[in-house]
Coordinates of C-alpha atoms and ligand atoms in Angstrom, one line a residue:
M1 CA 137.3 169.9 5.4
I2 CA 134.4 168.8 7.5
R3 CA 131.9 166.4 6.0
T4 CA 128.4 165.6 7.2
V5 CA 127.9 161.9 6.5
P6 CA 124.3 160.6 6.4
T7 CA 123.7 157.6 8.7
K8 CA 120.8 155.9 10.3
P9 CA 120.3 154.8 13.9
F10 CA 121.6 151.5 15.2
T11 CA 118.8 151.0 17.7
D12 CA 120.5 148.6 20.1
Q13 CA 123.1 151.1 21.3
K14 CA 122.1 151.1 25.0
P15 CA 125.1 152.2 27.0
G16 CA 125.2 150.3 30.3
T17 CA 127.2 150.8 33.4
S18 CA 130.4 151.1 31.5
G19 CA 129.4 152.5 28.1
L20 CA 128.6 150.5 25.0
R21 CA 130.1 147.0 24.7
K22 CA 129.7 144.8 21.7
K23 CA 131.5 142.2 19.7
V24 CA 134.2 143.6 17.4
P25 CA 132.3 142.6 14.1
E26 CA 129.4 144.7 15.3
F27 CA 131.6 147.6 15.9
Q28 CA 133.2 147.1 12.4
Q29 CA 129.9 147.6 10.6
E30 CA 130.0 150.7 8.5
H31 CA 129.4 153.9 10.6
Y32 CA 128.7 151.9 13.8
A33 CA 131.5 153.4 15.9
E34 CA 131.1 156.8 14.2
N35 CA 127.4 156.7 15.1
F36 CA 128.0 156.1 18.8
I37 CA 130.8 158.7 19.1
Q38 CA 128.6 161.3 17.3
S39 CA 125.7 160.3 19.7
I40 CA 128.0 161.1 22.6
F41 CA 128.8 164.5 21.3
D42 CA 125.2 165.1 20.4
A43 CA 124.3 164.5 24.0
L44 CA 126.9 167.0 25.3
E45 CA 126.9 170.8 25.3
G46 CA 129.5 173.5 25.4
F47 CA 132.6 171.6 24.2
Q48 CA 133.4 173.9 21.3
G49 CA 137.1 174.8 21.4
K50 CA 137.6 172.6 24.5
T51 CA 139.9 169.6 25.0
L52 CA 138.9 165.9 24.8
V53 CA 141.1 163.0 26.1
I54 CA 141.2 159.9 24.0
G55 CA 142.8 156.5 24.9
G56 CA 142.1 152.8 25.2
D57 CA 143.3 149.6 26.6
G58 CA 145.1 148.5 23.4
R59 CA 142.7 145.8 22.4
F60 CA 141.9 144.8 18.8
Y61 CA 140.3 147.7 16.9
N62 CA 141.6 150.3 19.4
R63 CA 143.9 152.1 16.9
E64 CA 141.2 152.3 14.2
V65 CA 138.6 153.8 16.6
I66 CA 141.1 156.2 18.0
Q67 CA 141.5 157.6 14.5
K68 CA 137.8 157.8 14.0
A69 CA 137.3 159.5 17.4
I70 CA 140.0 162.1 16.6
A71 CA 138.4 162.9 13.2
I72 CA 134.9 163.2 14.6
A73 CA 136.1 165.3 17.5
A74 CA 137.6 167.7 14.9
G75 CA 134.4 167.5 12.9
N76 CA 132.4 168.6 15.9
G77 CA 134.5 171.5 16.9
F78 CA 136.7 170.4 19.8
G79 CA 139.7 172.7 20.1
K80 CA 142.1 169.9 21.1
V81 CA 142.4 166.2 21.7
M82 CA 144.9 164.6 24.0
V83 CA 145.8 161.1 23.0
G84 CA 147.9 158.6 25.0
Q85 CA 150.9 157.5 23.0
G86 CA 150.0 154.5 20.8
G87 CA 146.4 155.0 21.7
I88 CA 147.1 153.5 25.2
L89 CA 145.6 154.8 28.4
S90 CA 144.4 152.8 31.4
T91 CA 141.0 153.8 32.6
P92 CA 142.3 155.3 35.9
A93 CA 145.1 157.1 34.0
A94 CA 142.5 158.5 31.6
S95 CA 140.5 159.7 34.6
N96 CA 143.6 161.4 36.0
I97 CA 144.5 163.2 32.7
I98 CA 140.9 164.5 32.4
R99 CA 141.1 165.9 35.9
K100 CA 144.7 167.1 35.9
Y101 CA 144.5 169.1 32.7
K102 CA 140.9 170.2 33.4
T103 CA 139.7 168.9 30.1
F104 CA 136.1 168.8 29.0
G105 CA 135.9 165.0 29.2
G106 CA 137.3 161.8 27.6
I107 CA 136.5 158.9 25.4
I108 CA 137.8 155.5 26.7
L109 CA 138.0 152.5 24.4
S110 CA 137.7 149.3 26.3
A111 CA 135.6 146.3 27.2
S112 CA 137.4 146.0 30.5
H113 CA 138.0 142.4 31.5
N114 CA 136.3 140.9 28.5
P115 CA 138.5 139.1 26.0
G116 CA 139.8 141.0 22.9
G117 CA 140.4 140.0 19.3
P118 CA 138.7 140.0 15.9
H119 CA 135.7 138.1 17.3
E120 CA 135.8 139.3 20.9
D121 CA 134.7 142.4 22.7
F122 CA 135.1 146.1 22.2
G123 CA 133.7 149.1 24.0
I124 CA 133.4 152.9 24.0
K125 CA 132.5 155.0 27.0
Y126 CA 132.4 158.6 27.8
N127 CA 133.9 160.1 31.0
A128 CA 132.8 163.6 32.1
G129 CA 134.9 166.5 33.3
N130 CA 135.2 165.1 36.8
G131 CA 137.1 162.2 35.3
G132 CA 134.3 159.7 36.1
P133 CA 132.0 157.6 34.0
A134 CA 129.1 159.6 32.6
P135 CA 126.2 159.7 35.1
E136 CA 122.9 158.1 34.1
K137 CA 121.5 161.4 32.9
I138 CA 124.2 161.6 30.2
T139 CA 124.2 157.9 29.2
D140 CA 120.4 158.1 28.8
A141 CA 120.8 161.2 26.7
I142 CA 123.4 159.4 24.5
F143 CA 121.0 156.5 24.0
A144 CA 118.2 158.9 23.1
K145 CA 120.5 160.7 20.6
S146 CA 121.6 157.3 19.1
K147 CA 118.0 156.6 18.3
E148 CA 117.4 159.7 16.3
I149 CA 120.8 160.2 14.7
N150 CA 120.8 160.8 11.0
S151 CA 124.3 162.1 10.3
F152 CA 127.8 162.4 11.8
K153 CA 130.4 165.1 11.3
I154 CA 133.9 164.1 10.4
A155 CA 137.0 166.1 9.5
D156 CA 139.2 164.9 6.6
I157 CA 142.5 164.9 8.5
G158 CA 144.1 161.8 7.2
T159 CA 145.8 159.3 9.6
I160 CA 147.3 160.9 12.6
D161 CA 150.6 159.5 13.9
I162 CA 149.6 158.5 17.4
D163 CA 153.0 156.9 18.2
T164 CA 155.2 160.0 18.3
I165 CA 155.0 162.2 21.3
G166 CA 154.3 165.8 20.3
T167 CA 151.7 168.2 19.0
V168 CA 150.3 168.4 15.5
K169 CA 147.5 170.3 13.8
A170 CA 144.5 168.4 12.4
G171 CA 142.4 170.9 10.5
D172 CA 141.5 173.5 13.1
M173 CA 142.1 171.2 16.0
T174 CA 145.3 170.5 17.9
V175 CA 146.3 166.9 18.6
E176 CA 148.7 166.3 21.5
I177 CA 150.2 162.8 21.8
F178 CA 151.5 162.4 25.3
D179 CA 153.3 159.8 27.5
S180 CA 150.6 157.5 28.7
V181 CA 152.4 156.6 31.9
K182 CA 154.2 159.7 33.3
D183 CA 151.3 161.6 34.9
Y184 CA 149.9 158.5 36.4
A185 CA 153.2 157.5 37.9
E186 CA 153.6 161.0 39.4
L187 CA 150.1 160.7 40.9
M188 CA 151.1 157.4 42.6
E189 CA 154.3 159.0 43.9
S190 CA 152.2 161.8 45.5
L191 CA 150.0 159.3 47.4
F192 CA 152.4 156.6 48.5
D193 CA 155.7 156.5 50.4
F194 CA 158.0 155.5 47.6
D195 CA 161.1 155.6 49.8
A196 CA 159.6 153.1 52.2
L197 CA 158.6 150.9 49.1
K198 CA 162.1 151.2 47.7
K199 CA 163.5 150.0 51.0
L200 CA 161.0 147.1 51.0
F201 CA 162.2 145.9 47.7
K202 CA 165.8 146.4 48.6
S203 CA 165.3 144.2 51.6
G204 CA 164.4 141.3 49.3
F205 CA 160.6 141.6 49.3
R206 CA 159.2 139.7 46.3
L207 CA 156.3 141.0 44.4
R208 CA 154.7 139.2 41.5
F209 CA 152.5 141.4 39.3
D210 CA 150.6 139.9 36.3
A211 CA 149.5 142.5 33.8
M212 CA 147.7 139.8 31.8
H213 CA 149.0 141.2 28.5
A214 CA 146.7 144.2 29.1
V215 CA 147.1 147.9 29.6
T216 CA 148.8 148.0 33.0
G217 CA 152.0 146.4 31.7
P218 CA 153.8 149.7 30.9
Y219 CA 152.5 151.3 34.1
A220 CA 153.6 148.5 36.3
K221 CA 157.1 148.2 34.7
E222 CA 157.7 151.9 35.2
I223 CA 156.4 152.1 38.7
F224 CA 157.5 148.8 40.3
E225 CA 160.7 148.0 38.4
H226 CA 162.0 151.4 37.3
R227 CA 160.9 153.8 40.0
L228 CA 160.7 151.4 43.0
G229 CA 163.6 149.1 42.1
A230 CA 161.8 145.8 42.2
P231 CA 163.8 143.3 40.3
N232 CA 163.4 142.8 36.5
G233 CA 160.9 140.1 36.0
T234 CA 158.6 141.3 38.9
C235 CA 156.0 142.1 36.2
R236 CA 154.8 139.3 34.1
N237 CA 152.8 139.4 30.8
F238 CA 153.6 143.1 30.7
K239 CA 153.4 143.6 26.9
P240 CA 149.9 144.8 26.0
L241 CA 148.5 142.6 23.1
P242 CA 145.4 143.2 21.0
D243 CA 144.0 139.8 22.0
F244 CA 145.6 139.7 25.5
G245 CA 147.5 136.6 24.4
G246 CA 144.2 134.8 23.8
H247 CA 143.1 135.0 27.5
H248 CA 140.4 136.8 29.4
P249 CA 142.2 139.7 31.0
D250 CA 140.0 139.2 34.1
P251 CA 142.0 139.1 37.4
N252 CA 140.0 136.5 39.3
L253 CA 140.7 133.0 40.5
V254 CA 139.6 131.4 37.3
H255 CA 141.5 133.5 34.7
A256 CA 144.5 134.2 36.9
K257 CA 144.7 130.7 38.4
H258 CA 148.4 130.5 37.5
L259 CA 149.0 133.4 39.9
Y260 CA 146.9 131.8 42.6
D261 CA 148.7 128.5 42.2
E262 CA 152.1 130.3 42.4
M263 CA 151.0 132.2 45.6
M264 CA 149.9 129.0 47.3
G265 CA 153.1 127.1 46.2
A266 CA 156.2 126.3 48.2
D267 CA 158.4 129.1 46.9
A268 CA 155.6 131.7 46.7
P269 CA 156.6 135.4 46.5
D270 CA 155.5 137.7 49.4
F271 CA 152.7 139.3 47.5
G272 CA 150.9 138.7 44.2
A273 CA 148.6 140.9 42.2
A274 CA 147.0 141.3 38.8
S275 CA 144.9 143.8 36.9
D276 CA 142.3 143.6 34.1
G277 CA 142.1 144.7 30.5
D278 CA 141.8 148.4 31.2
G279 CA 143.6 148.6 34.5
D280 CA 140.8 149.4 36.9
R281 CA 140.4 146.1 38.6
N282 CA 142.8 144.3 41.0
L283 CA 143.4 140.9 42.3
I284 CA 145.3 140.6 45.6
I285 CA 146.8 137.4 46.8
G286 CA 149.3 137.3 49.7
R287 CA 151.6 134.3 50.2
G288 CA 149.2 131.5 51.1
I289 CA 146.1 133.7 51.2
F290 CA 143.6 135.1 48.7
V291 CA 142.1 138.4 49.8
T292 CA 138.5 138.8 48.5
P293 CA 137.8 142.2 46.9
S294 CA 135.2 142.9 49.6
D295 CA 137.7 142.2 52.3
S296 CA 140.4 144.2 50.5
V297 CA 138.4 147.4 50.5
A298 CA 137.7 147.0 54.2
M299 CA 141.4 146.3 55.0
L300 CA 142.7 149.1 52.8
A301 CA 140.2 151.5 54.5
A302 CA 141.2 150.3 58.0
N303 CA 144.9 150.9 57.3
A304 CA 144.8 153.8 54.8
K305 CA 146.2 156.2 57.3
L306 CA 149.6 154.5 57.0
A307 CA 150.0 156.0 53.4
P308 CA 150.9 159.7 53.1
G309 CA 148.0 160.4 50.8
Y310 CA 145.5 159.4 53.4
K311 CA 147.3 160.3 56.6
D312 CA 144.6 162.7 57.7
G313 CA 142.0 159.8 57.7
L314 CA 139.0 159.1 55.5
K315 CA 135.8 161.1 55.1
G316 CA 133.8 158.0 54.4
I317 CA 133.6 154.6 52.7
A318 CA 131.3 153.7 49.8
R319 CA 130.6 150.2 48.6
S320 CA 128.3 148.8 46.0
M321 CA 125.3 147.0 47.4
P322 CA 126.4 143.4 46.5
T323 CA 129.8 144.0 48.1
S324 CA 130.1 142.4 51.5
G325 CA 129.5 144.4 54.7
A326 CA 133.1 144.0 55.9
A327 CA 133.7 147.7 55.1
D328 CA 130.7 148.7 57.1
R329 CA 132.4 147.5 60.3
V330 CA 135.5 149.5 59.6
A331 CA 133.5 152.6 58.9
E332 CA 131.6 152.1 62.2
K333 CA 134.9 151.7 64.1
L334 CA 136.4 154.8 62.5
G335 CA 133.2 156.7 63.1
I336 CA 132.8 157.8 59.4
G337 CA 130.1 157.5 56.9
I338 CA 129.3 154.3 54.9
Y339 CA 127.3 154.5 51.7
E340 CA 125.7 151.6 49.8
T341 CA 125.3 152.3 46.1
P342 CA 124.2 150.3 43.0
T343 CA 126.7 148.3 41.1
G344 CA 129.0 150.4 38.8
W345 CA 131.6 153.0 39.6
K346 CA 129.5 155.9 38.2
F347 CA 127.5 155.9 41.4
F348 CA 130.5 156.8 43.5
G349 CA 131.2 159.9 41.6
N350 CA 128.8 162.2 43.5
L351 CA 130.0 161.0 46.9
L352 CA 133.6 161.5 45.9
D353 CA 133.0 164.9 44.4
A354 CA 131.0 166.0 47.5
G355 CA 133.8 164.9 49.8
M356 CA 131.6 162.4 51.5
A357 CA 133.6 159.3 50.7
T358 CA 137.4 158.8 50.3
I359 CA 137.7 155.1 49.5
C360 CA 135.2 153.1 47.4
G361 CA 135.0 149.4 46.5
E362 CA 133.1 146.8 44.6
E363 CA 133.1 143.0 45.1
S364 CA 134.0 142.6 41.4
A365 CA 137.7 143.5 42.2
G366 CA 137.3 147.3 42.0
T367 CA 138.9 149.5 44.6
G368 CA 139.8 153.2 44.4
S369 CA 139.8 156.5 46.1
N370 CA 139.2 160.2 45.6
H371 CA 142.5 160.5 43.7
V372 CA 140.6 159.8 40.4
R373 CA 137.0 159.0 39.6
E374 CA 137.5 155.4 38.4
K375 CA 138.5 152.3 40.2
D376 CA 142.2 151.8 40.1
G377 CA 144.0 148.4 40.0
L378 CA 147.6 149.6 40.5
W379 CA 146.6 152.1 43.2
A380 CA 145.1 149.2 45.2
V381 CA 148.4 147.2 44.8
L382 CA 150.5 150.2 45.9
L383 CA 148.3 150.9 48.9
W384 CA 148.6 147.3 50.0
L385 CA 152.4 147.5 49.5
N386 CA 152.6 150.7 51.5
I387 CA 150.6 149.1 54.4
L388 CA 152.9 146.0 54.3
A389 CA 156.0 148.2 54.3
V390 CA 154.9 150.2 57.3
R391 CA 153.4 147.4 59.4
G392 CA 156.3 145.0 58.6
E393 CA 153.8 142.1 58.7
S394 CA 152.8 139.6 56.0
C395 CA 149.6 140.0 54.1
K396 CA 148.3 136.8 55.8
E397 CA 149.0 138.3 59.3
I398 CA 147.2 141.5 58.4
V399 CA 144.2 139.6 57.1
T400 CA 143.8 137.2 60.0
E401 CA 144.2 140.1 62.5
H402 CA 141.5 142.1 60.7
W403 CA 139.1 139.1 60.9
A404 CA 139.9 138.8 64.6
T405 CA 139.1 142.4 65.2
Y406 CA 136.0 142.8 63.0
G407 CA 134.8 139.2 62.3
R408 CA 134.9 137.6 58.9
N409 CA 132.5 138.0 56.1
Y410 CA 132.6 134.8 54.1
Y411 CA 131.7 135.8 50.6
S412 CA 131.4 134.4 47.1
R413 CA 129.9 135.3 43.8
H414 CA 128.4 132.7 41.5
D415 CA 127.9 133.7 37.8
Y416 CA 125.7 131.9 35.3
E417 CA 126.9 133.2 32.0
E418 CA 125.2 133.3 28.6
V419 CA 121.9 132.2 29.9
E420 CA 119.0 132.8 27.5
S421 CA 117.7 136.3 28.2
D422 CA 114.1 135.1 28.4
R423 CA 114.9 132.5 31.0
A424 CA 117.0 134.9 33.1
N425 CA 114.3 137.6 33.0
A426 CA 111.6 135.0 34.0
L427 CA 113.7 134.1 37.1
V428 CA 114.0 137.8 38.1
D429 CA 110.3 138.5 37.4
E430 CA 109.1 135.5 39.5
L431 CA 111.4 136.4 42.3
R432 CA 110.3 140.0 42.3
A433 CA 106.7 139.0 42.4
K434 CA 107.2 137.0 45.6
L435 CA 109.5 139.3 47.5
G436 CA 106.7 140.5 49.8
S437 CA 105.8 137.0 51.0
L438 CA 109.4 136.0 52.0
P439 CA 110.1 137.9 55.2
G440 CA 109.3 135.8 58.3
T441 CA 109.6 132.5 56.4
S442 CA 112.5 130.1 56.8
V443 CA 114.4 128.2 54.1
R444 CA 116.8 125.4 55.1
G445 CA 116.5 126.6 58.7
L446 CA 117.5 130.1 57.8
K447 CA 115.1 132.8 58.7
I448 CA 114.5 135.6 56.2
T449 CA 114.3 139.0 57.8
K450 CA 113.9 141.2 54.7
A451 CA 113.6 140.9 51.0
D452 CA 113.6 143.8 48.5
D453 CA 114.6 145.1 45.2
F454 CA 117.4 147.6 45.9
A455 CA 116.6 151.3 45.1
Y456 CA 119.3 153.9 45.5
H457 CA 118.5 157.5 46.6
D458 CA 121.6 159.5 45.8
P459 CA 122.2 161.7 48.8
V460 CA 123.9 164.4 46.7
D461 CA 121.6 165.0 43.7
G462 CA 118.5 163.3 45.0
S463 CA 118.2 161.0 41.9
V464 CA 116.7 157.6 42.4
S465 CA 117.9 154.4 40.7
E466 CA 115.5 151.5 41.0
H467 CA 115.7 147.7 40.4
Q468 CA 119.4 147.5 41.3
G469 CA 119.4 144.0 42.6
I470 CA 117.3 141.7 44.7
R471 CA 118.4 141.3 48.3
I472 CA 117.3 138.5 50.6
L473 CA 118.5 139.1 54.2
F474 CA 118.7 136.4 56.8
E475 CA 119.0 136.5 60.6
G476 CA 122.5 136.9 61.8
G477 CA 123.7 139.1 58.9
S478 CA 123.7 136.6 56.1
R479 CA 122.6 137.6 52.7
V480 CA 121.9 136.5 49.2
V481 CA 121.8 139.1 46.3
L482 CA 120.7 138.3 42.8
R483 CA 121.0 140.6 39.8
L484 CA 121.6 140.5 36.0
S485 CA 124.8 141.8 34.6
G486 CA 124.8 145.0 32.7
T487 CA 128.1 144.4 30.9
G488 CA 127.8 141.0 29.2
T489 CA 127.8 141.0 25.4
S490 CA 125.9 137.8 24.7
G491 CA 122.8 136.5 26.4
A492 CA 122.2 137.3 30.1
T493 CA 124.6 136.8 33.0
L494 CA 122.9 136.0 36.4
R495 CA 125.1 137.0 39.3
V496 CA 124.3 135.5 42.7
Y497 CA 126.2 137.0 45.6
I498 CA 126.4 135.0 48.9
E499 CA 127.6 136.3 52.2
R500 CA 127.7 135.1 55.8
Y501 CA 129.1 136.9 58.8
E502 CA 131.2 134.9 61.2
P503 CA 132.2 136.7 64.4
D504 CA 133.9 133.6 66.0
T505 CA 137.7 133.6 65.4
A506 CA 137.8 129.9 65.9
R507 CA 135.7 129.6 62.8
H508 CA 137.7 131.8 60.5
D509 CA 139.5 129.1 58.6
L510 CA 136.7 127.3 56.9
D511 CA 136.5 126.7 53.2
T512 CA 134.5 129.5 51.7
Q513 CA 132.1 127.4 49.6
A514 CA 131.5 125.0 52.6
A515 CA 130.9 128.0 54.9
L516 CA 128.2 129.2 52.5
A517 CA 126.7 125.9 51.5
D518 CA 123.4 126.3 53.3
L519 CA 122.9 129.8 51.8
I520 CA 123.7 128.6 48.3
A521 CA 121.1 125.9 48.6
A522 CA 118.6 128.3 50.1
A523 CA 119.2 130.7 47.2
D524 CA 118.3 127.9 44.7
D525 CA 115.2 127.0 46.7
I526 CA 114.0 130.6 46.7
A527 CA 114.8 131.6 43.2
G528 CA 114.8 128.3 41.3
I529 CA 118.2 129.1 39.8
K530 CA 118.9 125.6 38.4
S531 CA 115.4 125.1 36.9
H532 CA 115.3 128.6 35.3
T533 CA 118.8 128.6 33.9
G534 CA 118.9 124.9 33.0
R535 CA 122.4 124.8 34.6
D536 CA 123.4 122.5 37.5
K537 CA 126.3 124.8 38.5
P538 CA 127.6 128.3 37.9
S539 CA 130.0 129.0 35.1
V540 CA 132.3 131.1 37.3
I541 CA 132.8 131.1 41.0
T542 CA 134.8 133.8 42.6
Ligands
LIG1 C1 130.5 144.4 36.4 C2 130.7 144.3 37.8 C3 130.6 145.8 38.4 C4 131.6 146.7 37.6 C5 131.3 146.6 36.1 C6 132.3 147.3 35.3 O1 129.2 144.8 36.1 O2 129.8 143.5 38.5 O3 130.9 145.7 39.8 O4 131.4 148.0 38.0 O5 131.4 145.2 35.7 O6 133.6 146.8 35.6 P1 128.0 143.8 35.8 O7 126.8 144.7 35.5 O8 128.4 142.9 34.7 O9 127.8 143.0 37.0 V1 135.0 147.0 34.5 O10 136.3 146.6 35.2 O11 134.2 147.6 33.3 O12 135.2 148.6 34.3
LIG2 CO1 138.0 147.1 34.0

C-alpha cells in the first residue's frame, strides 16, 4: 500500500556541490530525510518503472535512510531499485553501476570525508543517468521543490533484507541486492595492466593502503590483496565502521598523519595511499615524498598512456580553478585541451560526456577519468601503480623528473574552519569590492597582474556559474585564491589556496610553506584574513 504522508518544508535544505549535508540529529528529525528524498523525485521526470541505484558509505544512519529511500522509491513508482549489499557503495562504484546498467540515476548517502557518528555528519545526493552528480539545474530544482513540499509518498513494504544478495519484490517494485565490489573491480581490470601489477607485487613491492575505516576497505582488499596478490596486511583499517573509528576519514596530511610518518620513516613501504569516507578522494605518498593532489593529476596525465585504458592518449585535461597549473603544462606539451572549472566534480560531467576531457582533478585530493563520472580514489592509486610498474622507477624519481621537465608548482591550501558566517561573508564582500583596484599594485614586493571573481562559461551547454572564487594573480605565475566552502556543516570555512611556479630545478627542494611565505603574507595583507576571522593561523594546512 502506498501512503501519502503530509509534511511541511524544511527550508534550509540547500543542496550544495555534493548534495545535502547536515549533522545526523538534523537528519533524524521526523520526515527530514523523507522530505529531501521526495524533493529529489519531485524535481525529476520520467522515472516511472525505471531503475534507481541506492548505496552509501556505511556511516551512522546509512542503513535507516537506505530503507526509507527504498520505500519512497516504491511509493513514487520506480520499477526497480538496485542496492549495494549491506547498503554499501563507494561513490565511484555507484557511478559505475548507474552507467553500466543504464539506470535512471542513483541516490548516494555520504558526507564524504566528514566524520560520522550519532553527532557527526550525514548526507544525501542525487546522481543522474550519466553517473555524475546532478548538475546545478537539477540541484536548484530539488531546492525549489523542498521549499514547497507538503507530502511524501511511501510504500508500506516493511524492512528489506539488504544483506543478502538476490532479488525480492517490494510492493510493485523489484529490489535487487548486489555485490558492491564486483562490477567496480572488473572496471579496474579493464583499465589497468593487472598482470604487470601482479608481477610488481610478486617482486616484493610494498604498498600500504589505508582505508580509514571507510568505504574503500572491501574494494581495496579485493583488488590489491585478492586479485593482485599483494600480501595480507597491505590494506589497513579496511573494515568500514559507522563512526570511522572516531576519526575524520579525510586522506590528508593532518588526518592521515600516521601514513605520512610511516612513508617518511626508515623502513617505509614503496608506496602509500589512502582514501576518504566515500572512496572518491585519494592521498598519494611515495617513499620519502608526498605528492600534492595538483601535482598528482599532472603526473597521472603525463604518464596515462602507460596504462592500457589510456593507451590511445588523452582528449583533454580538466582541473578545478583553485587546483594548481601543473596540469596546464602537461596539456600544453601533449597538445591537448585544458579546461578550468569551478570547484566540484559536477562541472566535469559535461566535458567528459562531450569527449573533451579524459582526466580531471581537484586540489582537494580528487582525481578521476572518463571511466565514471565521479572522482575515484582507488583508480588514482591503481594508475600510479601501473605507471610505477611500467617505468620501473620509484615515485620520488618520477616526481623529481616531472618537476625537472615542467617546473614545480609549489602549492598549499590553508583552511579556516568554523568561522562565524557573518565574519567570513564580510571578508569576501570587502575583497570583492576592491578587486578592481588591485591590478598594477604591489604587495610585499609582488606585483598583482589580475584580480577577479571567477565565472565559468560551460563550453558544452553555455551555462554560466558566477562567484566561484576570488583569484589574485601575480607576476611570474604565482596566485592566491580565496573562496568559501560549500560542504561544511557548521559555520563557514574559508579556503585560501596559494601557488608559486618555480622553473629552476636547483630550487625544487624547498620547504613548501617557506617557498610560499611571501604570498601567504600578501594574502593576509590584501584580504585581512587574521582580522576578519579572528584567527592567527589556519585550522588545517594541506
Ligand atoms: C570540497 C572540495 C572540492 C570537492 C568537494 C566535494 O568542497 O574543496 O574540491 O569537490 O569538497 O568533495 P568545498 O566547497 O568544501 O571546498 V567530497 O570528497 O564530497 O565528495
Ligand atoms: Co569524498
